[in-house]
């Protein structure tokens, strides 16, 4: 299947700092990428839909000013957690749509954020 | 956000046993997908189902898209140690991409030595 890569795989930061997570589609172009958050022993919760060249669409309850999403090219979307707090510590996972069918959606390996 | 109800929540089985798990929803979905997630990694697609009643196999895995479009099941035959992990179902409202997925609550599979 297609490859989606996230960077960094894990990051530890101090409270109040900002952290940027990258999501790249390595062998295909993706006009749409999705960002999920997963707390320990829980399911994936969609945070936002990232659209290349336009503003992201955020799910209800997700603060767009706190979780900045930029989809500047067809192979890269970034999620920036601004002014991070310990409650933002989580596993962040992106996915990218390779083709039109649901089964052509591929996930990155995830990025674990720990805010001290 | 909305979640699909998945059962069982966890399973403890012996190697070689068959496994069955299911997912139910109050809403109709046009696509059902099954993923496996290993610790510290992203989900990996196992099977995608696009048509009500569809029965699809992928090696030892078999999944079905319920006729009502509100449920799906996944069976694993003759389990092996590498089957350990968390299995998620997911539903999508449209057959085509760029529509968000709703994930199930997950089934954690453990194999007892």
GROMACS .gro file of C-alpha atoms in nm:
model
  229
    1UNK     CA    1   0.000   0.000   0.000
    2UNK     CA    2   0.087   0.365  -0.016
    3UNK     CA    3   0.320   0.515   0.244
    4UNK     CA    4   0.235   0.796   0.480
    5UNK     CA    5   0.507   0.915   0.713
    6UNK     CA    6   0.488   1.130   1.024
    7UNK     CA    7   0.764   1.323   1.192
    8UNK     CA    8   0.859   1.329   1.468
    9UNK     CA    9   0.759   0.987   1.600
   10UNK     CA   10   0.769   1.122   1.951
   11UNK     CA   11   0.831   1.457   2.110
   12UNK     CA   12   0.857   1.586   2.466
   13UNK     CA   13   0.808   1.955   2.527
   14UNK     CA   14   0.758   2.199   2.809
   15UNK     CA   15   0.419   2.341   2.888
   16UNK     CA   16   0.353   2.661   2.694
   17UNK     CA   17   0.568   2.577   2.394
   18UNK     CA   18   0.445   2.495   2.043
   19UNK     CA   19   0.507   2.170   1.863
   20UNK     CA   20   0.481   2.098   1.491
   21UNK     CA   21   0.403   1.752   1.356
   22UNK     CA   22   0.448   1.674   0.987
   23UNK     CA   23   0.250   1.428   0.777
   24UNK     CA   24   0.386   1.336   0.436
   25UNK     CA   25   0.252   1.114   0.162
   26UNK     CA   26   0.572   0.966   0.024
   27UNK     CA   27   0.463   0.807  -0.303
   28UNK     CA   28   0.138   0.977  -0.391
   29UNK     CA   29  -0.032   1.314  -0.387
   30UNK     CA   30  -0.315   1.377  -0.145
   31UNK     CA   31  -0.553   1.669  -0.171
   32UNK     CA   32  -0.710   1.559   0.156
   33UNK     CA   33  -0.545   1.451   0.478
   34UNK     CA   34  -0.703   1.387   0.816
   35UNK     CA   35  -0.570   1.441   1.167
   36UNK     CA   36  -0.675   1.219   1.456
   37UNK     CA   37  -0.601   1.216   1.826
   38UNK     CA   38  -0.591   0.897   2.030
   39UNK     CA   39  -0.573   0.887   2.409
   40UNK     CA   40  -0.444   0.572   2.584
   41UNK     CA   41  -0.673   0.273   2.544
   42UNK     CA   42  -0.921   0.475   2.344
   43UNK     CA   43  -1.027   0.495   1.983
   44UNK     CA   44  -0.921   0.743   1.718
   45UNK     CA   45  -1.109   1.072   1.726
   46UNK     CA   46  -1.107   1.290   1.418
   47UNK     CA   47  -0.976   1.639   1.487
   48UNK     CA   48  -0.984   1.798   1.145
   49UNK     CA   49  -0.984   1.750   0.770
   50UNK     CA   50  -0.690   1.912   0.597
   51UNK     CA   51  -0.751   2.034   0.242
   52UNK     CA   52  -0.463   2.133   0.016
   53UNK     CA   53  -0.475   2.500  -0.066
   54UNK     CA   54  -0.764   2.585   0.164
   55UNK     CA   55  -0.853   2.609   0.529
   56UNK     CA   56  -0.890   2.297   0.736
   57UNK     CA   57  -1.230   2.181   0.854
   58UNK     CA   58  -1.235   2.121   1.228
   59UNK     CA   59  -1.457   1.884   1.419
   60UNK     CA   60  -1.686   2.017   1.685
   61UNK     CA   61  -1.502   2.088   2.007
   62UNK     CA   62  -1.155   2.114   1.848
   63UNK     CA   63  -0.999   2.458   1.887
   64UNK     CA   64  -0.869   2.574   1.552
   65UNK     CA   65  -0.647   2.838   1.709
   66UNK     CA   66  -0.482   2.578   1.928
   67UNK     CA   67  -0.438   2.310   1.665
   68UNK     CA   68  -0.313   2.488   1.355
   69UNK     CA   69  -0.326   2.287   1.036
   70UNK     CA   70  -0.144   2.381   0.718
   71UNK     CA   71  -0.174   2.175   0.399
   72UNK     CA   72   0.066   2.371   0.180
   73UNK     CA   73   0.140   2.105  -0.077
   74UNK     CA   74  -0.009   1.785  -0.212
   75UNK     CA   75   0.233   1.577  -0.009
   76UNK     CA   76   0.259   1.762   0.321
   77UNK     CA   77   0.022   1.861   0.598
   78UNK     CA   78   0.137   1.995   0.932
   79UNK     CA   79  -0.032   2.009   1.270
   80UNK     CA   80   0.098   2.264   1.516
   81UNK     CA   81  -0.008   2.234   1.878
   82UNK     CA   82   0.025   2.587   2.013
   83UNK     CA   83   0.089   2.670   2.377
   84UNK     CA   84   0.083   2.303   2.464
   85UNK     CA   85  -0.040   2.187   2.803
   86UNK     CA   86  -0.015   1.847   2.972
   87UNK     CA   87  -0.373   1.764   2.870
   88UNK     CA   88  -0.262   1.789   2.507
   89UNK     CA   89  -0.036   1.488   2.560
   90UNK     CA   90  -0.165   1.225   2.322
   91UNK     CA   91  -0.094   1.012   2.017
   92UNK     CA   92  -0.158   1.214   1.702
   93UNK     CA   93  -0.217   1.022   1.380
   94UNK     CA   94  -0.263   1.151   1.027
   95UNK     CA   95  -0.408   0.981   0.724
   96UNK     CA   96  -0.394   1.066   0.355
   97UNK     CA   97  -0.635   0.980   0.076
   98UNK     CA   98  -0.459   0.816  -0.215
   99UNK     CA   99  -0.765   0.739  -0.426
  100UNK     CA  100  -1.141   0.790  -0.426
  101UNK     CA  101  -1.239   0.482  -0.227
  102UNK     CA  102  -1.241   0.456   0.150
  103UNK     CA  103  -0.996   0.166   0.138
  104UNK     CA  104  -0.745   0.396  -0.031
  105UNK     CA  105  -0.693   0.594   0.287
  106UNK     CA  106  -0.358   0.530   0.450
  107UNK     CA  107  -0.243   0.617   0.800
  108UNK     CA  108   0.086   0.744   0.926
  109UNK     CA  109   0.274   0.574   1.206
  110UNK     CA  110   0.165   0.831   1.460
  111UNK     CA  111   0.340   1.091   1.672
  112UNK     CA  112   0.339   1.072   2.049
  113UNK     CA  113   0.337   1.409   2.221
  114UNK     CA  114   0.422   1.441   2.588
  115UNK     CA  115   0.386   1.783   2.746
  116UNK     CA  116   0.561   1.828   3.078
  117UNK     CA  117  -1.779   1.268   1.813
  118UNK     CA  118  -1.984   0.968   1.715
  119UNK     CA  119  -1.841   0.622   1.775
  120UNK     CA  120  -1.941   0.279   1.666
  121UNK     CA  121  -2.007   0.015   1.930
  122UNK     CA  122  -1.761  -0.267   1.898
  123UNK     CA  123  -1.766  -0.595   2.090
  124UNK     CA  124  -1.611  -0.761   2.264
  125UNK     CA  125  -1.395  -0.493   2.420
  126UNK     CA  126  -1.119  -0.745   2.479
  127UNK     CA  127  -1.050  -1.109   2.406
  128UNK     CA  128  -0.810  -1.358   2.560
  129UNK     CA  129  -0.764  -1.664   2.346
  130UNK     CA  130  -0.520  -1.944   2.289
  131UNK     CA  131  -0.314  -1.971   1.975
  132UNK     CA  132  -0.501  -2.159   1.706
  133UNK     CA  133  -0.845  -2.049   1.817
  134UNK     CA  134  -1.085  -1.863   1.592
  135UNK     CA  135  -1.184  -1.507   1.676
  136UNK     CA  136  -1.502  -1.318   1.604
  137UNK     CA  137  -1.579  -0.953   1.670
  138UNK     CA  138  -1.850  -0.720   1.553
  139UNK     CA  139  -1.943  -0.360   1.517
  140UNK     CA  140  -2.285  -0.199   1.531
  141UNK     CA  141  -2.415   0.147   1.461
  142UNK     CA  142  -2.736   0.339   1.493
  143UNK     CA  143  -2.656   0.503   1.161
  144UNK     CA  144  -2.630   0.356   0.813
  145UNK     CA  145  -2.287   0.345   0.655
  146UNK     CA  146  -2.209   0.288   0.292
  147UNK     CA  147  -1.859   0.159   0.360
  148UNK     CA  148  -1.722  -0.051   0.643
  149UNK     CA  149  -1.352  -0.097   0.709
  150UNK     CA  150  -1.151  -0.306   0.953
  151UNK     CA  151  -0.811  -0.195   1.080
  152UNK     CA  152  -0.545  -0.342   1.308
  153UNK     CA  153  -0.331  -0.121   1.527
  154UNK     CA  154  -0.012  -0.236   1.695
  155UNK     CA  155   0.118  -0.047   2.002
  156UNK     CA  156   0.269   0.288   1.914
  157UNK     CA  157   0.177   0.266   1.548
  158UNK     CA  158  -0.096   0.385   1.316
  159UNK     CA  159  -0.385   0.165   1.200
  160UNK     CA  160  -0.332  -0.066   0.905
  161UNK     CA  161  -0.623  -0.155   0.678
  162UNK     CA  162  -0.725  -0.521   0.683
  163UNK     CA  163  -1.045  -0.532   0.479
  164UNK     CA  164  -1.270  -0.277   0.308
  165UNK     CA  165  -1.636  -0.352   0.239
  166UNK     CA  166  -1.833  -0.141  -0.007
  167UNK     CA  167  -2.163  -0.323  -0.057
  168UNK     CA  168  -2.434  -0.441   0.182
  169UNK     CA  169  -2.414  -0.817   0.223
  170UNK     CA  170  -2.060  -0.829   0.090
  171UNK     CA  171  -1.840  -1.102   0.235
  172UNK     CA  172  -1.467  -1.051   0.181
  173UNK     CA  173  -1.164  -1.252   0.284
  174UNK     CA  174  -0.801  -1.157   0.327
  175UNK     CA  175  -0.602  -1.466   0.416
  176UNK     CA  176  -0.726  -1.591   0.753
  177UNK     CA  177  -0.949  -1.286   0.792
  178UNK     CA  178  -1.309  -1.268   0.679
  179UNK     CA  179  -1.539  -0.969   0.714
  180UNK     CA  180  -1.899  -0.905   0.622
  181UNK     CA  181  -2.099  -0.590   0.557
  182UNK     CA  182  -2.437  -0.636   0.723
  183UNK     CA  183  -2.752  -0.626   0.512
  184UNK     CA  184  -2.898  -0.347   0.723
  185UNK     CA  185  -2.577  -0.144   0.665
  186UNK     CA  186  -2.567  -0.086   1.040
  187UNK     CA  187  -2.328  -0.364   1.133
  188UNK     CA  188  -2.022  -0.561   1.032
  189UNK     CA  189  -1.823  -0.850   1.169
  190UNK     CA  190  -1.464  -0.968   1.143
  191UNK     CA  191  -1.352  -1.326   1.188
  192UNK     CA  192  -0.995  -1.445   1.228
  193UNK     CA  193  -0.932  -1.815   1.186
  194UNK     CA  194  -0.654  -2.016   1.347
  195UNK     CA  195  -0.505  -1.722   1.538
  196UNK     CA  196  -0.128  -1.679   1.556
  197UNK     CA  197   0.086  -1.466   1.788
  198UNK     CA  198   0.119  -1.180   1.539
  199UNK     CA  199  -0.260  -1.134   1.548
  200UNK     CA  200  -0.220  -0.966   1.887
  201UNK     CA  201  -0.322  -0.603   1.875
  202UNK     CA  202  -0.623  -0.376   1.871
  203UNK     CA  203  -0.881  -0.415   1.597
  204UNK     CA  204  -1.097  -0.121   1.495
  205UNK     CA  205  -1.396  -0.108   1.270
  206UNK     CA  206  -1.472   0.215   1.088
  207UNK     CA  207  -1.767   0.339   0.890
  208UNK     CA  208  -1.786   0.598   0.618
  209UNK     CA  209  -2.095   0.773   0.490
  210UNK     CA  210  -2.000   0.768   0.125
  211UNK     CA  211  -1.842   0.513  -0.105
  212UNK     CA  212  -1.589   0.765  -0.226
  213UNK     CA  213  -1.301   0.919  -0.040
  214UNK     CA  214  -1.253   1.254   0.124
  215UNK     CA  215  -1.528   1.170   0.370
  216UNK     CA  216  -1.440   1.126   0.733
  217UNK     CA  217  -1.434   0.791   0.906
  218UNK     CA  218  -1.613   0.709   1.230
  219UNK     CA  219  -1.414   0.459   1.434
  220UNK     CA  220  -1.535   0.183   1.661
  221UNK     CA  221  -1.434   0.154   2.023
  222UNK     CA  222  -1.183  -0.122   1.949
  223UNK     CA  223  -1.130  -0.487   2.039
  224UNK     CA  224  -0.805  -0.576   2.212
  225UNK     CA  225  -0.688  -0.925   2.122
  226UNK     CA  226  -0.448  -1.107   2.350
  227UNK     CA  227  -0.315  -1.455   2.289
  228UNK     CA  228  -0.249  -1.663   2.597
  229UNK     CA  229   0.063  -1.876   2.568
   0.00000   0.00000   0.00000
